[in-house]
Amino acid sequence: CARDRAWHVRDRPGLDPSSRGCAPYVHFTQTRSRLASTGALPQFKGFSLQKGEAWAILIVMKKILHVVTLSEWGGAQHIVYLLAKHLRSEYEITVACAPGGLLVDRLRAEGIRVIEVPDLCRLPHPIRDLRAFWKLYHLMRSERFDIVHTHSTKAGLLGRLAARLAGVPIILFTAHGWAFSEGRPWPWRWLLAQVERLPALLSTKIICVSEHD
């Protein structure tokens, strides 16, 4: 895990743990004899372990926010759950979604942080969509995530716009089936395809779950 791979470094003058890239952080103390039992005495930027010295482990984890529209269990929610569960040793994971579904319960059972956004809904609703966008924007702005990964159409639209305005450096979108795919009347397909163009331009990468998409 990330903790095992973290270098053992002394407290460095001028290091501000609250600055971007240094939070979250956890300090542990280890002695040379304990570390020697692992057979590895790491070095970091010219520093090396000395006998009997106590060292601090500075753990720096990138922050990822996953945003999915609904929390009722489905394909997109299953992917979000697996990503959050298996990446939490490498990253600080937060998931934002609508409340009340099985996804929320399963994530919290795993100790993964969940932010409920009551106004996230599947169907267009100008007032609720604006409130959901505002909450996502303030969340991203205040917590300064390194990566925002959005899933599903509504969360993909609102989440990517909010992430760009909040200055998130990496914005990902997984298309769990496009809203403008076959099965809808042609005018709706055309309109939804045009709506997708802007957030597509804001995306660092777009991930498709099938060759068809």
JSON list of N, CA and C in Angstrom, two decimals, residues 119-135 154 157-158 161 188:
[
{"chain": "A", "resi": 119, "resn": "ASP", "atom": "N", "xyz": [-29.79, 16.96, -4.60]},
{"chain": "A", "resi": 119, "resn": "ASP", "atom": "CA", "xyz": [-30.37, 17.50, -5.83]},
{"chain": "A", "resi": 119, "resn": "ASP", "atom": "C", "xyz": [-29.86, 16.82, -7.10]},
{"chain": "A", "resi": 120, "resn": "LEU", "atom": "N", "xyz": [-28.96, 15.85, -6.97]},
{"chain": "A", "resi": 120, "resn": "LEU", "atom": "CA", "xyz": [-28.56, 15.09, -8.16]},
{"chain": "A", "resi": 120, "resn": "LEU", "atom": "C", "xyz": [-29.71, 14.17, -8.56]},
{"chain": "A", "resi": 121, "resn": "CYS", "atom": "N", "xyz": [-30.19, 14.33, -9.77]},
{"chain": "A", "resi": 121, "resn": "CYS", "atom": "CA", "xyz": [-31.29, 13.51, -10.26]},
{"chain": "A", "resi": 121, "resn": "CYS", "atom": "C", "xyz": [-31.08, 13.23, -11.74]},
{"chain": "A", "resi": 122, "resn": "ARG", "atom": "N", "xyz": [-31.71, 12.18, -12.23]},
{"chain": "A", "resi": 122, "resn": "ARG", "atom": "CA", "xyz": [-31.47, 11.75, -13.61]},
{"chain": "A", "resi": 122, "resn": "ARG", "atom": "C", "xyz": [-32.14, 12.67, -14.62]},
{"chain": "A", "resi": 123, "resn": "LEU", "atom": "N", "xyz": [-33.40, 13.04, -14.39]},
{"chain": "A", "resi": 123, "resn": "LEU", "atom": "CA", "xyz": [-34.14, 13.84, -15.36]},
{"chain": "A", "resi": 123, "resn": "LEU", "atom": "C", "xyz": [-33.76, 15.32, -15.25]},
{"chain": "A", "resi": 124, "resn": "PRO", "atom": "N", "xyz": [-33.85, 16.07, -16.36]},
{"chain": "A", "resi": 124, "resn": "PRO", "atom": "CA", "xyz": [-33.53, 17.50, -16.31]},
{"chain": "A", "resi": 124, "resn": "PRO", "atom": "C", "xyz": [-34.47, 18.24, -15.35]},
{"chain": "A", "resi": 125, "resn": "HIS", "atom": "N", "xyz": [-33.86, 19.10, -14.53]},
{"chain": "A", "resi": 125, "resn": "HIS", "atom": "CA", "xyz": [-34.62, 19.90, -13.57]},
{"chain": "A", "resi": 125, "resn": "HIS", "atom": "C", "xyz": [-33.78, 21.14, -13.28]},
{"chain": "A", "resi": 126, "resn": "PRO", "atom": "N", "xyz": [-34.05, 22.25, -13.95]},
{"chain": "A", "resi": 126, "resn": "PRO", "atom": "CA", "xyz": [-33.16, 23.42, -13.88]},
{"chain": "A", "resi": 126, "resn": "PRO", "atom": "C", "xyz": [-32.78, 23.85, -12.47]},
{"chain": "A", "resi": 127, "resn": "ILE", "atom": "N", "xyz": [-33.74, 23.92, -11.57]},
{"chain": "A", "resi": 127, "resn": "ILE", "atom": "CA", "xyz": [-33.44, 24.42, -10.22]},
{"chain": "A", "resi": 127, "resn": "ILE", "atom": "C", "xyz": [-32.58, 23.42, -9.46]},
{"chain": "A", "resi": 128, "resn": "ARG", "atom": "N", "xyz": [-32.97, 22.15, -9.48]},
{"chain": "A", "resi": 128, "resn": "ARG", "atom": "CA", "xyz": [-32.20, 21.13, -8.76]},
{"chain": "A", "resi": 128, "resn": "ARG", "atom": "C", "xyz": [-30.81, 20.96, -9.39]},
{"chain": "A", "resi": 129, "resn": "ASP", "atom": "N", "xyz": [-30.76, 21.04, -10.71]},
{"chain": "A", "resi": 129, "resn": "ASP", "atom": "CA", "xyz": [-29.46, 20.90, -11.38]},
{"chain": "A", "resi": 129, "resn": "ASP", "atom": "C", "xyz": [-28.52, 22.03, -10.98]},
{"chain": "A", "resi": 130, "resn": "LEU", "atom": "N", "xyz": [-29.05, 23.23, -10.89]},
{"chain": "A", "resi": 130, "resn": "LEU", "atom": "CA", "xyz": [-28.23, 24.37, -10.48]},
{"chain": "A", "resi": 130, "resn": "LEU", "atom": "C", "xyz": [-27.73, 24.22, -9.05]},
{"chain": "A", "resi": 131, "resn": "ARG", "atom": "N", "xyz": [-28.60, 23.74, -8.16]},
{"chain": "A", "resi": 131, "resn": "ARG", "atom": "CA", "xyz": [-28.19, 23.54, -6.76]},
{"chain": "A", "resi": 131, "resn": "ARG", "atom": "C", "xyz": [-27.14, 22.43, -6.67]},
{"chain": "A", "resi": 132, "resn": "ALA", "atom": "N", "xyz": [-27.33, 21.36, -7.44]},
{"chain": "A", "resi": 132, "resn": "ALA", "atom": "CA", "xyz": [-26.34, 20.27, -7.42]},
{"chain": "A", "resi": 132, "resn": "ALA", "atom": "C", "xyz": [-25.00, 20.76, -7.96]},
{"chain": "A", "resi": 133, "resn": "PHE", "atom": "N", "xyz": [-25.03, 21.53, -9.04]},
{"chain": "A", "resi": 133, "resn": "PHE", "atom": "CA", "xyz": [-23.81, 22.09, -9.60]},
{"chain": "A", "resi": 133, "resn": "PHE", "atom": "C", "xyz": [-23.09, 22.96, -8.59]},
{"chain": "A", "resi": 134, "resn": "TRP", "atom": "N", "xyz": [-23.84, 23.80, -7.89]},
{"chain": "A", "resi": 134, "resn": "TRP", "atom": "CA", "xyz": [-23.25, 24.73, -6.92]},
{"chain": "A", "resi": 134, "resn": "TRP", "atom": "C", "xyz": [-22.59, 23.96, -5.78]},
{"chain": "A", "resi": 135, "resn": "LYS", "atom": "N", "xyz": [-23.25, 22.89, -5.31]},
{"chain": "A", "resi": 135, "resn": "LYS", "atom": "CA", "xyz": [-22.67, 22.10, -4.22]},
{"chain": "A", "resi": 135, "resn": "LYS", "atom": "C", "xyz": [-21.40, 21.39, -4.68]},
{"chain": "A", "resi": 154, "resn": "LYS", "atom": "N", "xyz": [-25.81, 12.89, -16.21]},
{"chain": "A", "resi": 154, "resn": "LYS", "atom": "CA", "xyz": [-26.03, 14.13, -15.45]},
{"chain": "A", "resi": 154, "resn": "LYS", "atom": "C", "xyz": [-24.80, 14.48, -14.60]},
{"chain": "A", "resi": 157, "resn": "LEU", "atom": "N", "xyz": [-22.04, 15.79, -16.84]},
{"chain": "A", "resi": 157, "resn": "LEU", "atom": "CA", "xyz": [-22.22, 17.17, -17.29]},
{"chain": "A", "resi": 157, "resn": "LEU", "atom": "C", "xyz": [-21.92, 18.16, -16.17]},
{"chain": "A", "resi": 158, "resn": "LEU", "atom": "N", "xyz": [-22.61, 18.02, -15.05]},
{"chain": "A", "resi": 158, "resn": "LEU", "atom": "CA", "xyz": [-22.44, 18.97, -13.95]},
{"chain": "A", "resi": 158, "resn": "LEU", "atom": "C", "xyz": [-21.06, 18.86, -13.32]},
{"chain": "A", "resi": 161, "resn": "LEU", "atom": "N", "xyz": [-18.18, 20.39, -15.60]},
{"chain": "A", "resi": 161, "resn": "LEU", "atom": "CA", "xyz": [-18.24, 21.86, -15.61]},
{"chain": "A", "resi": 161, "resn": "LEU", "atom": "C", "xyz": [-17.76, 22.43, -14.27]},
{"chain": "A", "resi": 188, "resn": "TRP", "atom": "N", "xyz": [-34.02, 13.88, -30.15]},
{"chain": "A", "resi": 188, "resn": "TRP", "atom": "CA", "xyz": [-33.42, 13.80, -28.82]},
{"chain": "A", "resi": 188, "resn": "TRP", "atom": "C", "xyz": [-31.97, 13.38, -28.91]}
]
